[in-house]
PDB file of C-alpha atoms in Angstrom:
ATOM      1  CA  MET D 666     -13.918  19.821 -36.545  1.00 71.00           C
ATOM      2  CA  ASN D 667     -18.055  20.260 -37.781  1.00 86.00           C
ATOM      3  CA  PHE D 668     -19.571  21.582 -34.410  1.00 93.00           C
ATOM      4  CA  GLU D 669     -22.902  23.866 -32.941  1.00 96.00           C
ATOM      5  CA  ILE D 670     -23.181  25.433 -29.504  1.00 96.00           C
ATOM      6  CA  ILE D 671     -26.642  24.050 -28.412  1.00 95.00           C
ATOM      7  CA  SER D 672     -28.305  25.308 -25.184  1.00 91.00           C
ATOM      8  CA  GLU D 673     -28.872  22.829 -22.488  1.00 87.00           C
ATOM      9  CA  THR D 674     -32.511  22.891 -22.966  1.00 87.00           C
ATOM     10  CA  GLU D 675     -32.091  21.637 -27.043  1.00 91.00           C
ATOM     11  CA  ALA D 676     -29.385  19.068 -26.116  1.00 89.00           C
ATOM     12  CA  TRP D 677     -32.143  17.904 -23.724  1.00 86.00           C
ATOM     13  CA  ASP D 678     -34.827  17.706 -25.896  1.00 87.00           C
ATOM     14  CA  ARG D 679     -32.041  16.349 -29.157  1.00 92.00           C
ATOM     15  CA  TYR D 680     -30.325  13.876 -27.084  1.00 91.00           C
ATOM     16  CA  ASP D 681     -31.903  13.048 -24.147  1.00 88.00           C
ATOM     17  CA  LEU D 682     -29.445  13.795 -21.190  1.00 82.00           C
ATOM     18  CA  PHE D 683     -31.293  12.763 -18.567  1.00 79.00           C
ATOM     19  CA  SER D 684     -30.981   9.176 -19.894  1.00 85.00           C
ATOM     20  CA  TYR D 685     -26.976   9.436 -19.403  1.00 87.00           C
ATOM     21  CA  TRP D 686     -26.047  11.732 -16.524  1.00 81.00           C
ATOM     22  CA  SER D 687     -26.649  12.832 -13.161  1.00 73.00           C
ATOM     23  CA  VAL D 688     -29.071  15.685 -12.998  1.00 60.00           C
ATOM     24  CA  ASP D 689     -26.553  17.519 -10.758  1.00 65.00           C
ATOM     25  CA  TYR D 690     -24.353  18.609 -13.494  1.00 59.00           C
ATOM     26  CA  PHE D 691     -27.699  20.338 -14.947  1.00 61.00           C
ATOM     27  CA  SER D 692     -27.781  24.062 -14.676  1.00 62.00           C
ATOM     28  CA  PHE D 693     -31.902  23.860 -16.052  1.00 60.00           C
ATOM     29  CA  GLY D 694     -31.047  25.912 -18.377  1.00 63.00           C
ATOM     30  CA  LYS D 695     -27.796  28.150 -17.639  1.00 76.00           C
ATOM     31  CA  ASN D 696     -25.386  26.033 -20.149  1.00 85.00           C
ATOM     32  CA  ASN D 697     -24.080  25.267 -23.382  1.00 92.00           C
ATOM     33  CA  PHE D 698     -23.239  22.560 -24.998  1.00 93.00           C
ATOM     34  CA  LEU D 699     -20.902  21.710 -28.626  1.00 96.00           C
ATOM     35  CA  ALA D 700     -22.988  19.193 -30.611  1.00 97.00           C
ATOM     36  CA  PHE D 701     -20.891  17.330 -33.347  1.00 97.00           C
ATOM     37  CA  ASP D 702     -23.940  14.870 -34.955  1.00 93.00           C
ATOM     38  CA  SER D 703     -22.194  12.863 -36.609  1.00 94.00           C
ATOM     39  CA  ALA D 704     -18.623  10.423 -36.467  1.00 96.00           C
ATOM     40  CA  VAL D 705     -15.299  12.194 -35.101  1.00 97.00           C
ATOM     41  CA  SER D 706     -12.125  11.149 -35.723  1.00 97.00           C
ATOM     42  CA  ILE D 707      -9.282  12.889 -33.770  1.00 97.00           C
ATOM     43  CA  VAL D 708      -6.010  12.141 -35.281  1.00 97.00           C
ATOM     44  CA  GLY D 709      -3.215  12.574 -32.160  1.00 96.00           C
ATOM     45  CA  ASP D 710      -4.249  13.458 -28.430  1.00 97.00           C
ATOM     46  CA  TRP D 711      -7.592  15.364 -27.898  1.00 97.00           C
ATOM     47  CA  ASN D 712      -8.209  17.571 -24.755  1.00 95.00           C
ATOM     48  CA  VAL D 713     -11.619  17.557 -24.928  1.00 95.00           C
ATOM     49  CA  SER D 714     -11.410  20.225 -21.382  1.00 91.00           C
ATOM     50  CA  LEU D 715      -9.986  22.449 -23.545  1.00 94.00           C
ATOM     51  CA  LEU D 716     -12.470  22.846 -26.119  1.00 94.00           C
ATOM     52  CA  CYS D 717     -14.993  23.364 -23.584  1.00 93.00           C
ATOM     53  CA  GLU D 718     -12.877  25.494 -22.186  1.00 93.00           C
ATOM     54  CA  GLN D 719     -12.722  28.179 -25.145  1.00 94.00           C
ATOM     55  CA  HIS D 720     -15.732  27.587 -26.361  1.00 95.00           C
ATOM     56  CA  LYS D 721     -17.487  28.939 -22.649  1.00 93.00           C
ATOM     57  CA  VAL D 722     -19.101  25.448 -22.635  1.00 93.00           C
ATOM     58  CA  ALA D 723     -20.395  22.419 -20.497  1.00 89.00           C
ATOM     59  CA  GLY D 724     -19.488  19.498 -22.223  1.00 91.00           C
ATOM     60  CA  VAL D 725     -19.709  17.944 -25.295  1.00 95.00           C
ATOM     61  CA  ILE D 726     -22.159  15.639 -27.065  1.00 96.00           C
ATOM     62  CA  ILE D 727     -21.480  13.312 -30.193  1.00 97.00           C
ATOM     63  CA  ASN D 728     -24.071  11.746 -32.419  1.00 96.00           C
ATOM     64  CA  GLY D 729     -21.613   8.808 -33.459  1.00 97.00           C
ATOM     65  CA  ASP D 730     -18.166   7.114 -33.024  1.00 98.00           C
ATOM     66  CA  LEU D 731     -15.157   8.763 -31.428  1.00 98.00           C
ATOM     67  CA  THR D 732     -11.958   7.872 -33.014  1.00 98.00           C
ATOM     68  CA  VAL D 733      -8.735   9.383 -30.929  1.00 98.00           C
ATOM     69  CA  SER D 734      -5.110   8.058 -32.564  1.00 97.00           C
ATOM     70  CA  GLY D 735      -3.806   9.291 -29.014  1.00 97.00           C
ATOM     71  CA  HIS D 736      -4.588  10.287 -25.595  1.00 97.00           C
ATOM     72  CA  PHE D 737      -8.533  11.268 -24.899  1.00 97.00           C
ATOM     73  CA  ASP D 738      -8.711  13.648 -22.132  1.00 94.00           C
ATOM     74  CA  MET D 739     -11.843  14.456 -20.849  1.00 91.00           C
ATOM     75  CA  SER D 740     -10.738  15.417 -17.052  1.00 85.00           C
ATOM     76  CA  ASP D 741     -13.137  18.648 -16.480  1.00 83.00           C
ATOM     77  CA  SER D 742     -15.766  18.560 -18.812  1.00 87.00           C
ATOM     78  CA  LEU D 743     -19.571  16.434 -19.658  1.00 91.00           C
ATOM     79  CA  VAL D 744     -18.774  13.960 -21.996  1.00 95.00           C
ATOM     80  CA  LEU D 745     -21.625  12.243 -24.401  1.00 96.00           C
ATOM     81  CA  ILE D 746     -20.548   9.910 -27.251  1.00 97.00           C
ATOM     82  CA  LYS D 747     -23.457   8.060 -28.480  1.00 97.00           C
ATOM     83  CA  GLY D 748     -21.890   5.356 -29.862  1.00 98.00           C
ATOM     84  CA  ASN D 749     -17.898   3.991 -29.141  1.00 98.00           C
ATOM     85  CA  LEU D 750     -15.416   4.820 -28.448  1.00 98.00           C
ATOM     86  CA  LYS D 751     -11.886   3.905 -29.186  1.00 98.00           C
ATOM     87  CA  ALA D 752      -8.101   5.333 -28.253  1.00 98.00           C
ATOM     88  CA  ARG D 753      -5.107   5.278 -27.604  1.00 98.00           C
ATOM     89  CA  HIS D 754      -5.194   6.063 -23.988  1.00 98.00           C
ATOM     90  CA  VAL D 755      -8.299   7.245 -22.019  1.00 96.00           C
ATOM     91  CA  CYS D 756      -9.029  10.099 -18.551  1.00 94.00           C
ATOM     92  CA  ILE D 757     -11.883  10.560 -16.914  1.00 91.00           C
ATOM     93  CA  SER D 758     -11.696  13.209 -13.568  1.00 84.00           C
ATOM     94  CA  GLU D 759     -14.022  15.558 -11.708  1.00 82.00           C
ATOM     95  CA  LYS D 760     -17.262  15.219 -13.964  1.00 85.00           C
ATOM     96  CA  GLU D 761     -19.009  12.669 -15.747  1.00 89.00           C
ATOM     97  CA  ALA D 762     -18.687  10.713 -19.128  1.00 93.00           C
ATOM     98  CA  CYS D 763     -21.263   8.202 -21.068  1.00 95.00           C
ATOM     99  CA  ILE D 764     -20.320   6.537 -23.845  1.00 97.00           C
ATOM    100  CA  THR D 765     -23.454   4.278 -25.026  1.00 97.00           C
ATOM    101  CA  GLY D 766     -21.204   2.063 -27.408  1.00 98.00           C
ATOM    102  CA  ASN D 767     -17.657   0.223 -26.840  1.00 98.00           C
ATOM    103  CA  CYS D 768     -15.049   1.364 -24.957  1.00 98.00           C
ATOM    104  CA  ILE D 769     -11.868  -0.171 -26.868  1.00 98.00           C
ATOM    105  CA  VAL D 770      -8.621   1.596 -25.636  1.00 98.00           C
ATOM    106  CA  SER D 771      -5.302   0.110 -26.724  1.00 97.00           C
ATOM    107  CA  GLY D 772      -3.132   1.484 -23.889  1.00 97.00           C
ATOM    108  CA  LEU D 773      -4.482   2.985 -20.161  1.00 96.00           C
ATOM    109  CA  VAL D 774      -8.126   3.635 -18.677  1.00 95.00           C
ATOM    110  CA  TYR D 775      -7.351   5.407 -15.466  1.00 92.00           C
ATOM    111  CA  GLY D 776      -9.585   8.308 -13.924  1.00 85.00           C
ATOM    112  CA  GLY D 777      -7.611  11.075 -12.750  1.00 74.00           C
ATOM    113  CA  TRP D 778      -7.184  12.451  -8.879  1.00 66.00           C
ATOM    114  CA  LYS D 779     -10.596  14.200  -8.968  1.00 64.00           C
ATOM    115  CA  HIS D 780     -11.869  11.391  -9.693  1.00 73.00           C
ATOM    116  CA  GLY D 781     -15.376  11.674 -11.570  1.00 82.00           C
ATOM    117  CA  ILE D 782     -18.089   8.964 -12.868  1.00 87.00           C
ATOM    118  CA  PHE D 783     -17.895   6.842 -16.208  1.00 91.00           C
ATOM    119  CA  THR D 784     -19.875   5.121 -17.663  1.00 93.00           C
ATOM    120  CA  VAL D 785     -20.232   1.606 -21.427  1.00 96.00           C
ATOM    121  CA  GLN D 786     -22.975   0.854 -21.677  1.00 96.00           C
ATOM    122  CA  GLU D 787     -21.550  -2.359 -24.142  1.00 97.00           C
ATOM    123  CA  GLU D 788     -18.079  -3.380 -23.397  1.00 97.00           C
ATOM    124  CA  ILE D 789     -14.705  -1.683 -22.196  1.00 97.00           C
ATOM    125  CA  CYS D 790     -11.388  -3.306 -23.158  1.00 97.00           C
ATOM    126  CA  ALA D 791      -8.287  -1.786 -22.616  1.00 97.00           C
ATOM    127  CA  LEU D 792      -4.719  -3.387 -21.619  1.00 95.00           C
ATOM    128  CA  PHE D 793      -5.276  -1.526 -17.920  1.00 94.00           C
ATOM    129  CA  LEU D 794      -8.099   0.214 -16.517  1.00 93.00           C
ATOM    130  CA  ILE D 795      -7.005   1.906 -13.386  1.00 90.00           C
ATOM    131  CA  TYR D 796      -9.629   2.819 -10.930  1.00 82.00           C
ATOM    132  CA  GLU D 797      -9.701   6.574  -9.382  1.00 79.00           C
ATOM    133  CA  PHE D 798     -13.262   6.709 -10.205  1.00 81.00           C
ATOM    134  CA  ASP D 799     -16.184   7.928  -7.640  1.00 79.00           C
ATOM    135  CA  ARG D 800     -18.329   6.229  -9.507  1.00 81.00           C
ATOM    136  CA  ALA D 801     -18.195   3.364 -12.774  1.00 86.00           C
ATOM    137  CA  SER D 802     -20.783   0.933 -14.528  1.00 89.00           C
ATOM    138  CA  PHE D 803     -19.752  -0.937 -17.218  1.00 93.00           C
ATOM    139  CA  GLY D 804     -21.528  -3.584 -19.368  1.00 94.00           C
ATOM    140  CA  SER D 805     -19.187  -5.962 -19.441  1.00 93.00           C
ATOM    141  CA  ILE D 806     -15.514  -6.074 -18.565  1.00 92.00           C
ATOM    142  CA  HIS D 807     -13.382  -7.682 -21.460  1.00 93.00           C
ATOM    143  CA  PRO D 808     -11.357 -10.536 -19.723  1.00 87.00           C
ATOM    144  CA  ASP D 809      -8.440  -9.750 -20.299  1.00 88.00           C
ATOM    145  CA  ILE D 810      -7.554  -6.405 -19.042  1.00 91.00           C
ATOM    146  CA  ILE D 811      -5.744  -5.925 -15.841  1.00 89.00           C
ATOM    147  CA  THR D 812      -8.092  -3.921 -13.683  1.00 87.00           C
ATOM    148  CA  ILE D 813      -5.765  -1.835 -10.233  1.00 85.00           C
ATOM    149  CA  ASP D 814      -6.990  -0.283  -7.333  1.00 77.00           C
ATOM    150  CA  ASN D 815      -4.890   3.033  -7.268  1.00 70.00           C
ATOM    151  CA  ASP D 816      -6.796   4.817  -4.429  1.00 62.00           C
ATOM    152  CA  PHE D 817      -4.798   3.877  -1.454  1.00 50.00           C
ATOM    153  CA  ASN D 818      -8.752   5.417   0.185  1.00 47.00           C
ATOM    154  CA  SER D 819     -11.151   3.365  -1.583  1.00 47.00           C
ATOM    155  CA  GLY D 820     -11.105   0.353   1.087  1.00 43.00           C
ATOM    156  CA  CYS D 821     -10.417  -1.811  -2.251  1.00 43.00           C
ATOM    157  CA  LYS D 822     -13.590  -2.611  -2.844  1.00 48.00           C
ATOM    158  CA  GLY D 823     -14.489  -4.331  -5.944  1.00 55.00           C
ATOM    159  CA  ASN D 824     -12.551  -7.177  -8.077  1.00 62.00           C
ATOM    160  CA  TYR D 825      -9.197  -6.282  -9.230  1.00 73.00           C
ATOM    161  CA  THR D 826      -6.195  -7.871 -10.285  1.00 77.00           C
ATOM    162  CA  TYR D 827      -4.048  -5.994  -8.092  1.00 76.00           C
ATOM    163  CA  PHE D 828      -4.727  -3.787  -5.444  1.00 70.00           C
ATOM    164  CA  TRP D 829      -3.015  -0.913  -4.523  1.00 70.00           C
ATOM    165  CA  HIS D 830      -1.141  -1.932  -1.901  1.00 62.00           C
ATOM    166  CA  GLU D 831       0.262  -4.619  -4.753  1.00 68.00           C
ATOM    167  CA  LEU D 832       1.630  -1.449  -7.064  1.00 77.00           C
ATOM    168  CA  ASN D 833       5.037  -1.331  -6.154  1.00 73.00           C
ATOM    169  CA  TYR D 834       5.505  -4.896  -6.466  1.00 71.00           C
ATOM    170  CA  VAL D 835       4.221  -5.869  -9.818  1.00 81.00           C
ATOM    171  CA  PHE D 836       5.360  -2.608 -11.753  1.00 88.00           C
ATOM    172  CA  LEU D 837       8.335  -1.259 -12.831  1.00 89.00           C
ATOM    173  CA  PRO D 838      10.047   1.171 -10.564  1.00 87.00           C
ATOM    174  CA  LYS D 839      10.621   3.611 -12.688  1.00 91.00           C
ATOM    175  CA  LEU D 840       6.741   4.547 -12.228  1.00 92.00           C
ATOM    176  CA  HIS D 841       6.672   4.015  -8.472  1.00 88.00           C
ATOM    177  CA  VAL D 842       5.987   7.598  -6.914  1.00 87.00           C
ATOM    178  CA  PHE D 843       7.536   8.351  -3.792  1.00 82.00           C
ATOM    179  CA  ALA D 844       5.642  10.164  -0.149  1.00 77.00           C
ATOM    180  CA  SER D 845       8.387  12.332   1.621  1.00 79.00           C
ATOM    181  CA  ASP D 846       8.486   9.387   4.563  1.00 71.00           C
ATOM    182  CA  GLY D 847       9.643   7.089   1.701  1.00 72.00           C
ATOM    183  CA  SER D 848       7.205   5.216   1.548  1.00 71.00           C
ATOM    184  CA  PHE D 849       4.971   3.637  -1.941  1.00 75.00           C
ATOM    185  CA  SER D 850       2.048   5.616  -2.964  1.00 79.00           C
ATOM    186  CA  GLY D 851       0.737   4.904  -6.089  1.00 82.00           C
ATOM    187  CA  LEU D 852       1.775   5.167 -10.036  1.00 88.00           C
ATOM    188  CA  ASP D 853       3.227   7.370 -12.368  1.00 91.00           C
ATOM    189  CA  LEU D 854       0.650   7.567 -14.525  1.00 91.00           C
ATOM    190  CA  SER D 855       1.682   9.905 -17.193  1.00 92.00           C
ATOM    191  CA  LEU D 856       5.389   8.184 -17.560  1.00 95.00           C
ATOM    192  CA  MET D 857       3.329   4.944 -17.670  1.00 95.00           C
ATOM    193  CA  MET D 858       1.350   6.492 -20.547  1.00 96.00           C
ATOM    194  CA  GLU D 859       4.650   6.935 -22.477  1.00 95.00           C
ATOM    195  CA  VAL D 860       6.356   3.941 -22.116  1.00 96.00           C
ATOM    196  CA  LEU D 861       3.320   1.877 -23.446  1.00 96.00           C
ATOM    197  CA  ASN D 862       2.898   4.838 -26.337  1.00 95.00           C
ATOM    198  CA  HIS D 863       6.670   3.523 -26.735  1.00 95.00           C
ATOM    199  CA  ASN D 864       5.328  -0.620 -26.225  1.00 93.00           C
ATOM    200  CA  GLU D 865       8.458  -1.224 -23.006  1.00 93.00           C
ATOM    201  CA  PRO D 866       6.936  -2.636 -20.659  1.00 92.00           C
ATOM    202  CA  VAL D 867       5.666  -1.540 -17.492  1.00 93.00           C
ATOM    203  CA  MET D 868       5.351  -4.537 -15.783  1.00 90.00           C
ATOM    204  CA  ASN D 869       8.181  -6.362 -13.346  1.00 80.00           C
ATOM    205  CA  ILE D 870       6.198  -9.627 -12.788  1.00 67.00           C
ATOM    206  CA  THR D 871       6.415 -12.853 -14.639  1.00 58.00           C
ATOM    207  CA  PRO D 872       4.644 -16.031 -13.885  1.00 47.00           C
ATOM    208  CA  ARG D 873       7.065 -17.137 -12.417  1.00 47.00           C
ATOM    209  CA  LYS D 874       7.534 -14.804 -10.076  1.00 48.00           C
ATOM    210  CA  LEU D 875       4.232 -15.041  -9.566  1.00 47.00           C
ATOM    211  CA  ARG D 876       3.980 -19.215  -9.038  1.00 45.00           C
ATOM    212  CA  MET D 877       7.259 -18.772  -6.645  1.00 45.00           C
ATOM    213  CA  TYR D 878       4.620 -16.744  -4.203  1.00 45.00           C
ATOM    214  CA  GLN D 879       1.610 -18.810  -5.065  1.00 50.00           C
ATOM    215  CA  ASP D 880       2.657 -22.187  -5.275  1.00 56.00           C
ATOM    216  CA  CYS D 881       1.006 -23.221  -2.458  1.00 67.00           C
ATOM    217  CA  PHE D 882      -2.142 -21.422  -2.685  1.00 69.00           C
ATOM    218  CA  SER D 883      -4.672 -23.507  -4.204  1.00 74.00           C
ATOM    219  CA  THR D 884      -8.717 -22.930  -3.982  1.00 77.00           C
ATOM    220  CA  ASP D 885      -8.624 -26.065  -2.210  1.00 82.00           C
ATOM    221  CA  ASN D 886      -6.093 -25.168   0.045  1.00 85.00           C
ATOM    222  CA  PHE D 887      -7.764 -22.027   0.593  1.00 87.00           C
ATOM    223  CA  ASP D 888     -10.997 -24.041   1.234  1.00 89.00           C
ATOM    224  CA  LYS D 889      -9.212 -26.750   3.672  1.00 89.00           C
ATOM    225  CA  ALA D 890      -7.306 -23.947   5.847  1.00 90.00           C
ATOM    226  CA  TYR D 891     -10.785 -21.778   6.537  1.00 91.00           C
ATOM    227  CA  GLY D 892     -12.982 -24.648   7.270  1.00 90.00           C
ATOM    228  CA  TYR D 893     -10.540 -25.778   9.842  1.00 90.00           C
ATOM    229  CA  LEU D 894     -10.164 -22.613  10.953  1.00 90.00           C
ATOM    230  CA  SER D 895     -14.598 -22.157  11.633  1.00 89.00           C
ATOM    231  CA  THR D 896     -13.928 -25.267  13.362  1.00 88.00           C
ATOM    232  CA  LEU D 897     -12.116 -23.185  16.397  1.00 85.00           C
ATOM    233  CA  LEU D 898     -13.316 -21.962  19.402  1.00 79.00           C
ATOM    234  CA  ASN D 899     -10.585 -18.734  19.671  1.00 77.00           C
ATOM    235  CA  PRO D 900     -10.779 -16.249  16.694  1.00 73.00           C
ATOM    236  CA  PHE D 901      -7.118 -16.817  15.688  1.00 83.00           C
ATOM    237  CA  ILE D 902      -4.264 -19.855  15.890  1.00 86.00           C
ATOM    238  CA  GLU D 903      -1.245 -18.922  16.533  1.00 87.00           C
ATOM    239  CA  LEU D 904       1.501 -20.743  14.389  1.00 84.00           C
ATOM    240  CA  ASP D 905       5.305 -20.187  13.818  1.00 75.00           C
ATOM    241  CA  GLY D 906       5.331 -16.885  15.630  1.00 85.00           C
ATOM    242  CA  PHE D 907       2.349 -15.446  13.411  1.00 88.00           C
ATOM    243  CA  GLU D 908      -1.488 -14.991  13.826  1.00 92.00           C
ATOM    244  CA  VAL D 909      -4.006 -16.538  11.702  1.00 93.00           C
ATOM    245  CA  SER D 910      -7.949 -15.229  11.708  1.00 92.00           C
ATOM    246  CA  ILE D 911     -10.725 -15.136   9.554  1.00 91.00           C
ATOM    247  CA  LEU D 912     -11.839 -11.935   8.474  1.00 85.00           C
ATOM    248  CA  ASP D 913     -14.478 -11.558   6.218  1.00 80.00           C
ATOM    249  CA  VAL D 914     -14.764  -8.068   4.802  1.00 69.00           C
ATOM    250  CA  ASP D 915     -17.508  -6.976   1.768  1.00 65.00           C
ATOM    251  CA  GLN D 916     -18.682 -10.458   1.494  1.00 68.00           C
ATOM    252  CA  THR D 917     -15.248 -11.851   0.879  1.00 76.00           C
ATOM    253  CA  SER D 918     -14.105 -14.510   2.667  1.00 85.00           C
ATOM    254  CA  ARG D 919     -10.552 -14.358   3.495  1.00 89.00           C
ATOM    255  CA  LEU D 920      -7.730 -15.231   5.735  1.00 92.00           C
ATOM    256  CA  ASP D 921      -5.828 -12.444   7.992  1.00 93.00           C
ATOM    257  CA  PHE D 922      -2.558 -12.394   9.157  1.00 93.00           C
ATOM    258  CA  LYS D 923      -0.617 -10.709  11.490  1.00 92.00           C
ATOM    259  CA  LYS D 924       2.521 -10.645  14.353  1.00 89.00           C
ATOM    260  CA  GLU D 925       3.095  -8.657  16.581  1.00 88.00           C
ATOM    261  CA  GLY D 926      -0.054  -7.094  16.235  1.00 86.00           C
ATOM    262  CA  TYR D 927       0.833  -5.738  13.110  1.00 87.00           C
ATOM    263  CA  SER D 928      -1.163  -7.164   9.720  1.00 88.00           C
ATOM    264  CA  LEU D 929       0.918  -8.616   7.123  1.00 89.00           C
ATOM    265  CA  GLY D 930      -1.438  -9.299   4.522  1.00 88.00           C
ATOM    266  CA  PHE D 931      -3.992 -11.997   4.187  1.00 89.00           C
ATOM    267  CA  ILE D 932      -5.184 -14.633   1.486  1.00 88.00           C
ATOM    268  CA  SER D 933      -8.443 -14.129  -0.443  1.00 83.00           C
ATOM    269  CA  LYS D 934      -9.922 -17.032  -2.477  1.00 78.00           C
ATOM    270  CA  GLU D 935     -10.069 -15.662  -5.469  1.00 73.00           C
ATOM    271  CA  ARG D 936      -6.992 -13.148  -5.013  1.00 72.00           C
ATOM    272  CA  GLY D 937      -4.430 -15.373  -3.435  1.00 76.00           C
ATOM    273  CA  ILE D 938      -1.403 -13.910  -1.575  1.00 80.00           C
ATOM    274  CA  ILE D 939      -1.915  -9.999  -0.619  1.00 82.00           C
ATOM    275  CA  ALA D 940       0.396  -8.200   1.021  1.00 81.00           C
ATOM    276  CA  LEU D 941       0.402  -4.567   2.551  1.00 82.00           C
ATOM    277  CA  ALA D 942       3.505  -3.077   3.186  1.00 77.00           C
ATOM    278  CA  LYS D 943       4.052  -0.177   1.397  1.00 70.00           C
ATOM    279  CA  ARG D 944       7.730  -0.750   0.767  1.00 72.00           C
ATOM    280  CA  GLN D 945       8.953  -2.887  -2.134  1.00 64.00           C
ATOM    281  CA  GLN D 946      11.206  -4.973   0.524  1.00 67.00           C
ATOM    282  CA  ASP D 947       8.104  -5.031   3.103  1.00 77.00           C
ATOM    283  CA  ASN D 948       5.904  -6.052   1.038  1.00 75.00           C
ATOM    284  CA  ASP D 949       8.318  -8.999  -0.477  1.00 72.00           C
ATOM    285  CA  GLN D 950       9.451  -9.976   2.546  1.00 79.00           C
ATOM    286  CA  ASN D 951       5.452  -9.940   3.983  1.00 83.00           C
ATOM    287  CA  ARG D 952       4.992 -11.909   1.171  1.00 79.00           C
ATOM    288  CA  LYS D 953       7.108 -14.736   1.373  1.00 78.00           C
ATOM    289  CA  ALA D 954       5.932 -14.650   5.466  1.00 84.00           C
ATOM    290  CA  ILE D 955       2.624 -14.947   4.806  1.00 86.00           C
ATOM    291  CA  GLU D 956       2.948 -17.918   2.104  1.00 81.00           C
ATOM    292  CA  GLN D 957       5.315 -20.181   4.241  1.00 80.00           C
ATOM    293  CA  THR D 958       2.850 -19.587   7.310  1.00 87.00           C
ATOM    294  CA  PHE D 959      -0.125 -21.012   5.134  1.00 87.00           C
ATOM    295  CA  CYS D 960       2.241 -23.885   3.742  1.00 83.00           C
ATOM    296  CA  ASN D 961       2.981 -25.060   6.702  1.00 82.00           C
ATOM    297  CA  LEU D 962      -0.487 -25.027   8.397  1.00 86.00           C
ATOM    298  CA  ILE D 963      -2.103 -26.921   5.000  1.00 84.00           C
ATOM    299  CA  ASN D 964       0.816 -29.320   6.153  1.00 79.00           C
ATOM    300  CA  PHE D 965      -0.396 -29.695   9.439  1.00 78.00           C
ATOM    301  CA  ILE D 966      -4.128 -29.706   8.613  1.00 83.00           C
ATOM    302  CA  GLU D 967      -2.663 -32.600   6.332  1.00 78.00           C
ATOM    303  CA  SER D 968      -0.800 -34.365   8.906  1.00 72.00           C
ATOM    304  CA  GLY D 969      -3.753 -34.928  11.049  1.00 62.00           C
ATOM    305  CA  ARG D 970      -1.768 -33.028  13.850  1.00 51.00           C
ATOM    306  CA  VAL D 971      -3.856 -30.433  13.756  1.00 48.00           C
ATOM    307  CA  ASP D 972      -4.011 -30.833  17.837  1.00 47.00           C
ATOM    308  CA  ASN D 973      -1.518 -29.848  17.812  1.00 40.00           C
ATOM    309  CA  PHE D 974      -2.887 -26.086  17.423  1.00 42.00           C
TER     310      PHE D 974
END
């Protein structure tokens, strides 16, 4: 690989670093960087952080496209790609990475356990995009990406295909990681990449299973239930032992379902039914209970017997 080691001051002048990285990462002249002044192509995996450690530099600047046939790991280094990135899998953690073009990944893009800042100025395209980033900014997200909130502490902010609470239901059990108390704690991302490399399935959900849980749910029915509950003087109603109330969070309208003071989950117009249990068997049971209660609510409203509430 043809590169040169340049000072931080020279990197500022040559590549306008302040336009791409946060000022927090600069040492104002103390750091050096590896600079590739043309496109780079790597066969196999590339852990750019190990390269930075070897040459005692803070990061890598590639003035062109980067193609990595395997896993591109930039967990502990600053990375600027002034072009497009193509890779099998991508990991960003702890530091900051910016791609001025497209990020095209055939497998998994994920934030590592130490998070990090990830910017793609154009489109990001992958099979799975797992959010454990401190901050992420994308010009656009390809509509076919499955986006996942894999961080329990994030509060499920944003518009995700699946929330953390749903992962144990959606993904194959062999990818599950459990805490010492037996509760589901996340996905084994290393194993997930290995399985994807062999073109094996990682999800156990099927359209038929989704329909089984969401036959009663539709955006029209959600509007019908939400509109009715909005007219009630009480903050909730009780139906078949369940407490149903409106709970709007982060400008997202949703219906909350509780039993004996314990929240089973909720329904949102955008996401459908979300169960909140950690254990898979409890998650499935809660999801069914939420759907059944929602269907009963719709049936009562449509039958004109809403006064019975």
